[in-house]
Coordinates of N, CA, C and O in Angstrom, one line a residue:
M1 N -7.7 -28.0 -12.2 CA -9.1 -27.9 -12.4 C -9.3 -27.0 -13.6 O -8.7 -26.0 -13.8
V2 N -10.2 -27.4 -14.5 CA -10.5 -26.6 -15.7 C -11.8 -25.8 -15.4 O -12.8 -26.3 -14.9
V3 N -11.7 -24.5 -15.6 CA -12.8 -23.6 -15.4 C -13.0 -22.7 -16.6 O -12.1 -22.1 -17.1
D4 N -14.3 -22.7 -17.0 CA -14.7 -21.8 -18.1 C -15.4 -20.6 -17.5 O -16.5 -20.7 -17.0
L5 N -14.7 -19.5 -17.5 CA -15.3 -18.3 -16.9 C -16.5 -17.7 -17.7 O -17.1 -16.8 -17.3
Q6 N -16.7 -18.2 -18.9 CA -17.8 -17.8 -19.7 C -19.1 -18.2 -19.1 O -20.2 -17.7 -19.3
W7 N -19.1 -19.3 -18.3 CA -20.2 -19.7 -17.6 C -20.2 -19.1 -16.2 O -19.2 -19.1 -15.6
V8 N -21.3 -18.7 -15.7 CA -21.4 -18.1 -14.4 C -20.8 -19.0 -13.3 O -20.2 -18.6 -12.4
V9 N -21.0 -20.3 -13.5 CA -20.6 -21.3 -12.5 C -19.1 -21.3 -12.4 O -18.5 -21.7 -11.4
G10 N -18.4 -20.9 -13.4 CA -16.9 -20.9 -13.4 C -16.3 -20.1 -12.2 O -15.5 -20.6 -11.5
A11 N -16.8 -18.9 -12.0 CA -16.3 -18.1 -10.9 C -16.8 -18.7 -9.6 O -16.0 -18.7 -8.6
D12 N -17.9 -19.3 -9.5 CA -18.4 -20.0 -8.3 C -17.5 -21.2 -7.9 O -17.2 -21.4 -6.8
V13 N -17.1 -21.9 -8.9 CA -16.2 -23.1 -8.7 C -14.9 -22.6 -8.0 O -14.4 -23.2 -7.1
L14 N -14.4 -21.5 -8.6 CA -13.1 -21.0 -8.0 C -13.3 -20.6 -6.5 O -12.4 -20.9 -5.7
G15 N -14.4 -20.0 -6.2 CA -14.6 -19.6 -4.8 C -14.8 -20.8 -3.9 O -14.5 -20.6 -2.7
E16 N -15.2 -21.9 -4.4 CA -15.3 -23.1 -3.6 C -14.1 -24.0 -3.6 O -14.1 -25.1 -3.0
A17 N -13.0 -23.6 -4.2 CA -11.9 -24.5 -4.4 C -11.1 -24.6 -3.1 O -10.2 -25.4 -3.0
G18 N -11.4 -23.8 -2.1 CA -10.7 -23.9 -0.8 C -9.2 -23.6 -0.9 O -8.9 -22.6 -1.5
G19 N -8.4 -24.4 -0.4 CA -6.9 -24.2 -0.5 C -6.3 -24.6 -1.8 O -5.1 -24.6 -1.9
T20 N -7.1 -25.1 -2.7 CA -6.6 -25.5 -4.0 C -6.1 -24.3 -4.9 O -6.7 -23.3 -4.9
H21 N -4.9 -24.5 -5.5 CA -4.4 -23.4 -6.4 C -5.0 -23.7 -7.8 O -4.8 -24.7 -8.4
V22 N -5.8 -22.7 -8.3 CA -6.4 -22.9 -9.5 C -5.9 -22.0 -10.6 O -5.7 -20.8 -10.3
L23 N -5.5 -22.5 -11.7 CA -5.0 -21.7 -12.9 C -6.2 -21.7 -13.9 O -6.7 -22.7 -14.2
V24 N -6.5 -20.5 -14.3 CA -7.6 -20.4 -15.3 C -6.8 -20.4 -16.7 O -5.9 -19.6 -16.9
L25 N -7.2 -21.3 -17.5 CA -6.6 -21.5 -18.9 C -7.8 -21.2 -19.8 O -8.8 -21.9 -19.8
T26 N -7.6 -20.2 -20.6 CA -8.7 -19.7 -21.5 C -8.2 -19.2 -22.8 O -7.0 -19.0 -23.0
T27 N -9.1 -19.1 -23.8 CA -8.8 -18.6 -25.1 C -9.3 -17.1 -25.1 O -9.0 -16.4 -26.1
Y28 N -9.9 -16.6 -24.1 CA -10.5 -15.3 -24.1 C -9.5 -14.3 -23.4 O -9.4 -14.3 -22.2
D29 N -8.9 -13.5 -24.2 CA -7.9 -12.5 -23.7 C -8.6 -11.2 -23.4 O -8.5 -10.2 -24.1
S30 N -9.4 -11.2 -22.3 CA -10.2 -10.0 -21.9 C -9.9 -9.6 -20.5 O -9.7 -10.5 -19.6
D31 N -9.8 -8.3 -20.3 CA -9.6 -7.8 -18.9 C -10.8 -8.2 -18.0 O -10.6 -8.4 -16.8
A32 N -12.0 -8.3 -18.6 CA -13.1 -8.7 -17.8 C -13.0 -10.1 -17.2 O -13.2 -10.3 -16.0
N33 N -12.5 -11.0 -18.0 CA -12.3 -12.4 -17.6 C -11.2 -12.4 -16.6 O -11.2 -13.2 -15.6
L34 N -10.1 -11.7 -16.8 CA -9.0 -11.7 -15.9 C -9.5 -11.1 -14.5 O -9.2 -11.7 -13.5
Y35 N -10.2 -10.1 -14.6 CA -10.8 -9.5 -13.3 C -11.6 -10.5 -12.6 O -11.5 -10.7 -11.4
R36 N -12.5 -11.2 -13.3 CA -13.4 -12.2 -12.7 C -12.5 -13.3 -12.0 O -12.8 -13.8 -10.9
A37 N -11.5 -13.7 -12.7 CA -10.7 -14.8 -12.2 C -9.9 -14.4 -11.0 O -9.9 -15.1 -10.0
L38 N -9.4 -13.2 -11.0 CA -8.7 -12.7 -9.8 C -9.6 -12.4 -8.6 O -9.3 -12.7 -7.5
Q39 N -10.8 -11.9 -8.9 CA -11.8 -11.7 -7.9 C -12.2 -13.0 -7.2 O -12.5 -13.1 -6.1
A40 N -12.2 -14.1 -8.0 CA -12.5 -15.4 -7.5 C -11.3 -16.1 -6.9 O -11.4 -17.3 -6.6
E41 N -10.2 -15.4 -6.8 CA -9.0 -15.9 -6.1 C -8.3 -17.0 -6.9 O -7.7 -17.9 -6.3
A42 N -8.3 -16.9 -8.2 CA -7.5 -17.8 -9.0 C -6.0 -17.5 -8.8 O -5.7 -16.4 -8.6
S43 N -5.2 -18.6 -8.9 CA -3.8 -18.4 -8.7 C -3.1 -17.9 -10.0 O -2.0 -17.3 -9.9
G44 N -3.8 -18.0 -11.1 CA -3.2 -17.6 -12.3 C -4.3 -17.5 -13.4 O -5.3 -18.1 -13.3
F45 N -3.9 -16.7 -14.5 CA -4.8 -16.6 -15.6 C -3.9 -16.7 -16.8 O -3.0 -15.8 -17.1
L46 N -4.1 -17.7 -17.6 CA -3.2 -18.0 -18.8 C -4.1 -18.2 -20.0 O -5.2 -18.7 -19.9
L47 N -3.5 -17.9 -21.1 CA -4.1 -18.1 -22.4 C -3.7 -19.5 -23.0 O -2.6 -19.9 -22.7
K48 N -4.6 -20.1 -23.7 CA -4.3 -21.5 -24.2 C -3.2 -21.4 -25.3 O -2.7 -22.5 -25.6
S49 N -2.8 -20.3 -25.7 CA -1.7 -20.2 -26.7 C -0.4 -20.3 -26.1 O 0.7 -20.3 -26.8
L50 N -0.3 -20.4 -24.7 CA 0.9 -20.5 -24.0 C 1.6 -21.8 -24.4 O 1.0 -22.9 -24.5
P51 N 2.9 -21.8 -24.7 CA 3.7 -23.0 -25.1 C 3.6 -24.0 -23.9 O 3.6 -23.6 -22.8
P52 N 3.6 -25.3 -24.3 CA 3.5 -26.3 -23.2 C 4.5 -26.2 -22.1 O 4.2 -26.4 -20.9
E53 N 5.8 -25.9 -22.5 CA 6.8 -25.8 -21.4 C 6.5 -24.7 -20.5 O 6.8 -24.8 -19.3
E54 N 6.0 -23.6 -21.0 CA 5.6 -22.5 -20.1 C 4.4 -22.8 -19.2 O 4.3 -22.3 -18.1
L55 N 3.5 -23.6 -19.8 CA 2.3 -24.0 -19.0 C 2.8 -24.9 -17.8 O 2.3 -24.7 -16.7
V56 N 3.7 -25.8 -18.1 CA 4.3 -26.7 -17.0 C 4.9 -25.8 -15.9 O 4.7 -26.0 -14.7
A57 N 5.7 -24.8 -16.4 CA 6.4 -23.9 -15.4 C 5.3 -23.1 -14.6 O 5.5 -22.9 -13.4
A58 N 4.2 -22.7 -15.3 CA 3.2 -22.0 -14.6 C 2.5 -22.8 -13.5 O 2.2 -22.3 -12.5
I59 N 2.3 -24.1 -13.8 CA 1.7 -25.0 -12.9 C 2.6 -25.1 -11.6 O 2.1 -25.1 -10.5
R60 N 3.9 -25.2 -11.8 CA 4.8 -25.2 -10.7 C 4.8 -24.0 -9.9 O 4.8 -24.0 -8.7
I61 N 4.7 -22.8 -10.6 CA 4.6 -21.5 -9.9 C 3.4 -21.5 -9.0 O 3.4 -21.1 -7.9
A62 N 2.2 -21.9 -9.6 CA 1.0 -21.8 -8.8 C 1.0 -22.8 -7.7 O 0.5 -22.5 -6.6
A63 N 1.6 -24.0 -7.9 CA 1.7 -25.0 -6.8 C 2.4 -24.5 -5.6 O 2.1 -24.9 -4.5
R64 N 3.4 -23.6 -5.8 CA 4.2 -23.2 -4.6 C 3.5 -21.9 -4.0 O 4.0 -21.3 -3.1
G65 N 2.3 -21.5 -4.6 CA 1.5 -20.5 -3.9 C 1.7 -19.1 -4.5 O 1.1 -18.1 -4.0
D66 N 2.5 -19.0 -5.6 CA 2.7 -17.7 -6.3 C 1.6 -17.5 -7.3 O 0.9 -18.5 -7.7
A67 N 1.4 -16.3 -7.7 CA 0.4 -15.9 -8.7 C 1.0 -15.5 -10.0 O 2.2 -15.1 -10.0
L68 N 0.3 -15.7 -11.1 CA 0.9 -15.3 -12.4 C -0.2 -15.0 -13.4 O -1.4 -15.4 -13.3
I69 N 0.1 -14.1 -14.3 CA -0.8 -13.7 -15.4 C 0.0 -14.0 -16.7 O 1.2 -13.8 -16.8
D70 N -0.8 -14.4 -17.7 CA -0.2 -14.7 -19.0 C 0.7 -13.5 -19.5 O 0.3 -12.4 -19.4
P71 N 1.9 -13.9 -19.9 CA 2.9 -12.8 -20.4 C 2.3 -11.9 -21.4 O 2.7 -10.7 -21.4
S72 N 1.5 -12.4 -22.3 CA 1.0 -11.5 -23.4 C 0.0 -10.4 -22.8 O -0.2 -9.4 -23.4
M73 N -0.5 -10.6 -21.6 CA -1.4 -9.7 -21.0 C -0.6 -8.7 -20.0 O -1.1 -7.7 -19.7
T74 N 0.5 -9.2 -19.6 CA 1.2 -8.4 -18.5 C 1.6 -7.0 -19.0 O 1.5 -6.1 -18.2
R75 N 2.1 -6.9 -20.2 CA 2.6 -5.6 -20.6 C 1.4 -4.6 -20.6 O 1.5 -3.5 -20.2
R76 N 0.3 -5.0 -21.2 CA -0.9 -4.1 -21.2 C -1.3 -3.7 -19.8 O -1.6 -2.6 -19.5
L77 N -1.4 -4.7 -18.9 CA -1.8 -4.4 -17.5 C -0.8 -3.5 -16.8 O -1.2 -2.6 -16.1
A78 N 0.5 -3.8 -17.0 CA 1.5 -2.9 -16.4 C 1.4 -1.5 -16.9 O 1.5 -0.5 -16.1
T79 N 1.2 -1.3 -18.1 CA 1.0 0.1 -18.7 C -0.2 0.7 -18.1 O -0.1 1.9 -17.7
R80 N -1.3 0.0 -18.0 CA -2.5 0.6 -17.5 C -2.3 0.9 -16.0 O -2.8 2.0 -15.5
F81 N -1.7 0.0 -15.3 CA -1.5 0.2 -13.9 C -0.6 1.4 -13.6 O -0.8 2.3 -12.8
A82 N 0.5 1.5 -14.4 CA 1.4 2.6 -14.2 C 0.8 4.0 -14.5 O 1.1 5.0 -13.8
T83 N -0.1 4.1 -15.4 CA -0.8 5.3 -15.7 C -1.7 5.7 -14.6 O -2.0 6.9 -14.4
T84 N -2.3 4.8 -13.9 CA -3.2 5.1 -12.8 C -2.4 5.5 -11.5 O -2.9 6.2 -10.7
L85 N -1.1 5.2 -11.5 CA -0.2 5.6 -10.4 C 0.6 6.9 -10.7 O 1.5 7.2 -9.9
A86 N 0.3 7.6 -11.8 CA 1.1 8.8 -12.1 C 0.9 9.8 -11.0 O -0.2 9.9 -10.4
P87 N 2.0 10.4 -10.6 CA 2.0 11.4 -9.5 C 1.0 12.5 -9.9 O 1.0 13.0 -11.0
P88 N 0.3 13.0 -8.9 CA -0.6 14.1 -9.2 C 0.2 15.4 -9.5 O 1.3 15.5 -9.0
H89 N -0.4 16.3 -10.2 CA 0.2 17.6 -10.5 C 0.3 18.4 -9.1 O -0.6 18.5 -8.4
T90 N 1.5 18.9 -8.9 CA 1.8 19.6 -7.7 C 1.6 21.1 -8.0 O 2.3 21.6 -8.9
P91 N 0.7 21.8 -7.3 CA 0.5 23.3 -7.5 C 1.8 24.0 -7.2 O 2.6 23.7 -6.4
A92 N 2.0 25.1 -7.9 CA 3.2 26.0 -7.8 C 3.4 26.4 -6.4 O 4.6 26.5 -5.9
E93 N 2.4 26.7 -5.6 CA 2.5 27.2 -4.3 C 3.2 26.2 -3.4 O 4.0 26.5 -2.5
V94 N 2.9 24.9 -3.6 CA 3.5 23.8 -2.8 C 5.0 23.7 -3.1 O 5.8 23.4 -2.2
D95 N 5.4 23.9 -4.4 CA 6.8 23.9 -4.7 C 7.6 24.9 -4.0 O 8.8 24.8 -3.9
Q96 N 7.0 26.0 -3.5 CA 7.7 27.1 -2.8 C 8.0 26.7 -1.3 O 8.8 27.3 -0.7
L97 N 7.3 25.6 -0.8 CA 7.5 25.2 0.6 C 8.9 24.6 0.8 O 9.3 23.8 -0.1
T98 N 9.5 24.8 1.9 CA 10.7 24.1 2.3 C 10.3 22.6 2.6 O 9.1 22.3 2.8
A99 N 11.3 21.8 2.7 CA 11.0 20.4 3.1 C 10.3 20.3 4.4 O 9.3 19.5 4.6
R100 N 10.7 21.1 5.4 CA 10.1 21.1 6.7 C 8.6 21.6 6.6 O 7.7 21.1 7.3
E101 N 8.4 22.7 5.9 CA 7.0 23.2 5.7 C 6.1 22.2 5.1 O 5.0 22.1 5.5
L102 N 6.6 21.5 4.1 CA 5.8 20.4 3.5 C 5.5 19.3 4.5 O 4.4 18.8 4.5
E103 N 6.5 19.0 5.3 CA 6.3 17.9 6.3 C 5.2 18.4 7.3 O 4.3 17.6 7.6
V104 N 5.2 19.6 7.7 CA 4.2 20.2 8.6 C 2.8 20.2 7.9 O 1.8 19.8 8.5
L105 N 2.8 20.6 6.6 CA 1.5 20.6 5.9 C 0.9 19.2 5.9 O -0.3 19.0 6.1
L106 N 1.7 18.2 5.6 CA 1.3 16.8 5.5 C 0.8 16.3 6.9 O -0.2 15.6 7.0
L107 N 1.4 16.8 7.9 CA 1.0 16.4 9.3 C -0.3 17.0 9.7 O -1.1 16.5 10.5
L108 N -0.6 18.2 9.0 CA -1.9 18.8 9.3 C -3.1 17.9 8.8 O -4.2 18.0 9.3
G109 N -2.8 17.0 7.9 CA -3.8 16.1 7.4 C -4.2 15.0 8.4 O -5.2 14.3 8.2
V110 N -3.4 14.9 9.4 CA -3.7 13.9 10.4 C -4.9 14.4 11.3 O -4.9 15.5 11.6
G111 N -5.9 13.6 11.5 CA -7.1 14.0 12.3 C -6.7 14.5 13.7 O -5.8 14.0 14.3
A112 N -7.5 15.4 14.2 CA -7.3 16.0 15.5 C -7.4 14.9 16.6 O -6.6 15.0 17.5
E113 N -8.2 14.0 16.5 CA -8.3 12.9 17.5 C -7.0 12.1 17.5 O -6.6 11.7 18.6
T114 N -6.5 11.9 16.3 CA -5.2 11.1 16.3 C -4.1 11.9 17.0 O -3.3 11.3 17.7
V115 N -4.1 13.2 16.7 CA -3.1 14.0 17.4 C -3.2 14.0 18.9 O -2.3 13.8 19.6
K116 N -4.5 14.2 19.3 CA -4.8 14.1 20.8 C -4.3 12.8 21.4 O -3.8 12.8 22.5
T117 N -4.6 11.7 20.7 CA -4.2 10.4 21.2 C -2.7 10.3 21.4 O -2.2 9.8 22.4
H118 N -2.0 10.7 20.3 CA -0.5 10.6 20.4 C 0.1 11.5 21.5 O 1.0 11.2 22.2
V119 N -0.5 12.8 21.6 CA 0.0 13.7 22.6 C -0.2 13.1 24.0 O 0.6 13.1 24.9
S120 N -1.4 12.5 24.2 CA -1.7 11.9 25.5 C -0.7 10.8 25.8 O -0.3 10.6 27.0
R121 N -0.4 10.0 24.8 CA 0.5 8.9 25.0 C 1.9 9.4 25.4 O 2.6 8.8 26.2
V122 N 2.3 10.4 24.6 CA 3.7 11.0 24.9 C 3.7 11.5 26.3 O 4.7 11.3 27.1
L123 N 2.7 12.3 26.7 CA 2.7 12.8 28.1 C 2.7 11.7 29.1 O 3.5 11.8 30.1
A124 N 2.0 10.7 28.9 CA 2.0 9.6 29.9 C 3.3 8.9 29.9 O 3.8 8.6 31.0
K125 N 3.9 8.6 28.8 CA 5.2 7.9 28.8 C 6.3 8.7 29.4 O 7.3 8.2 29.9
L126 N 6.3 10.0 29.2 CA 7.3 10.9 29.7 C 7.0 11.3 31.2 O 7.9 11.8 31.9
G127 N 5.8 11.0 31.6 CA 5.5 11.3 33.0 C 5.3 12.8 33.3 O 5.6 13.3 34.3
V128 N 4.9 13.6 32.2 CA 4.6 15.0 32.4 C 3.1 15.3 32.3 O 2.4 14.4 31.7
R129 N 2.7 16.4 32.8 CA 1.2 16.6 32.9 C 0.6 17.3 31.7 O -0.6 17.3 31.5
D130 N 1.4 18.1 30.9 CA 0.8 18.8 29.8 C 1.9 19.1 28.8 O 3.0 18.7 28.9
R131 N 1.4 19.8 27.7 CA 2.3 20.0 26.5 C 3.5 20.9 26.9 O 4.6 20.7 26.4
I132 N 3.2 21.9 27.7 CA 4.3 22.8 28.2 C 5.4 22.0 28.9 O 6.6 22.2 28.6
H133 N 5.0 21.1 29.8 CA 6.0 20.3 30.5 C 6.7 19.4 29.5 O 7.9 19.0 29.7
A134 N 6.0 18.9 28.5 CA 6.7 18.1 27.5 C 7.8 18.8 26.7 O 8.9 18.3 26.5
V135 N 7.5 20.1 26.4 CA 8.5 21.0 25.8 C 9.7 21.2 26.7 O 10.9 21.1 26.2
V136 N 9.4 21.5 27.9 CA 10.5 21.7 28.9 C 11.3 20.4 29.0 O 12.6 20.4 29.0
Y137 N 10.7 19.2 29.1 CA 11.4 17.9 29.1 C 12.3 17.8 27.9 O 13.4 17.4 28.0
A138 N 11.7 18.1 26.7 CA 12.5 17.9 25.5 C 13.7 18.8 25.5 O 14.8 18.4 25.1
H139 N 13.6 20.0 26.0 CA 14.8 20.9 26.1 C 15.8 20.4 27.1 O 17.0 20.4 26.8
E140 N 15.3 20.0 28.2 CA 16.2 19.5 29.3 C 17.0 18.3 28.9 O 18.1 18.0 29.4
H141 N 16.4 17.5 28.0 CA 17.1 16.2 27.6 C 17.8 16.3 26.2 O 18.1 15.3 25.7
G142 N 17.9 17.6 25.7 CA 18.6 17.8 24.5 C 17.9 17.2 23.3 O 18.6 17.0 22.2
L143 N 16.6 17.1 23.3 CA 15.9 16.6 22.2 C 15.5 17.6 21.1 O 15.2 17.3 20.0
V144 N 15.6 18.9 21.5 CA 15.3 20.0 20.6 C 16.7 20.5 20.0 O 17.6 20.7 20.8
A145 N 16.7 20.6 18.7 CA 18.0 20.9 18.1 C 18.6 22.2 18.7 O 17.9 23.2 18.9
G146 N 19.9 22.2 19.0 CA 20.6 23.3 19.5 C 20.5 23.4 21.0 O 21.1 24.3 21.6
T147 N 19.8 22.5 21.7 CA 19.7 22.6 23.2 C 20.6 21.5 23.7 O 20.4 20.3 23.5
P148 N 21.6 21.9 24.5 CA 22.5 20.9 25.1 C 21.7 20.1 26.2 O 20.9 20.6 26.9
P149 N 22.0 18.8 26.3 CA 21.4 18.0 27.3 C 21.7 18.6 28.7 O 22.7 19.1 28.9
G150 N 20.7 18.6 29.6 CA 20.9 19.1 30.9 C 20.6 20.6 31.0 O 20.7 21.2 32.1
Y151 N 20.2 21.2 29.9 CA 20.0 22.7 29.9 C 18.8 23.0 30.8 O 17.7 22.3 30.7
R152 N 18.9 23.9 31.6 CA 17.8 24.4 32.5 C 17.7 25.9 32.5 O 18.8 26.6 32.6
R153 N 16.6 26.5 32.2 CA 16.4 27.9 32.2 C 16.6 28.4 33.7 O 16.1 27.8 34.6
S154 N 17.3 29.5 33.9 CA 17.4 30.0 35.2 C 16.1 30.7 35.6 O 15.3 31.2 34.8
A155 N 15.8 30.7 36.9 CA 14.5 31.3 37.4 C 14.4 32.8 37.1 O 13.3 33.3 37.0
G156 N 15.6 33.5 36.9 CA 15.5 34.9 36.7 C 15.1 35.3 35.3 O 14.9 36.5 35.0
R157 N 15.1 34.4 34.4 CA 14.8 34.8 33.0 C 13.3 34.8 32.7 O 12.5 34.2 33.1

């Protein structure tokens, strides 16, 4: 199917293509057109300057359900994408945390309701009535580091 994205109807035609794999072949090397084509679920976006043998290969790629973007645009897009995924600056205070402290900090970000839900599920699955009994269960079954399985505190302690 030939689609000219310069016309508004071009994107509409893509949306109505159903299960058809559509390659957009254009002379316009613009991010806006690429974005419109991908939003309209095109299988590929190629420039008309693509050599014929590469166009044939692209048609085969799209026919098997894979997506592709013109090689001349890929480098620019990859560079732009990579810069948006740059890791955020880590404050010096965070660098002072041990791996375990960082893990706990990240777990603090989990919502209170999520924590309550998981705790309730753990209690139900272990057959214990509260958190204290879950801790006792964990010690008795050797789940806490340094506690041998079968450990039981004596009543005198």
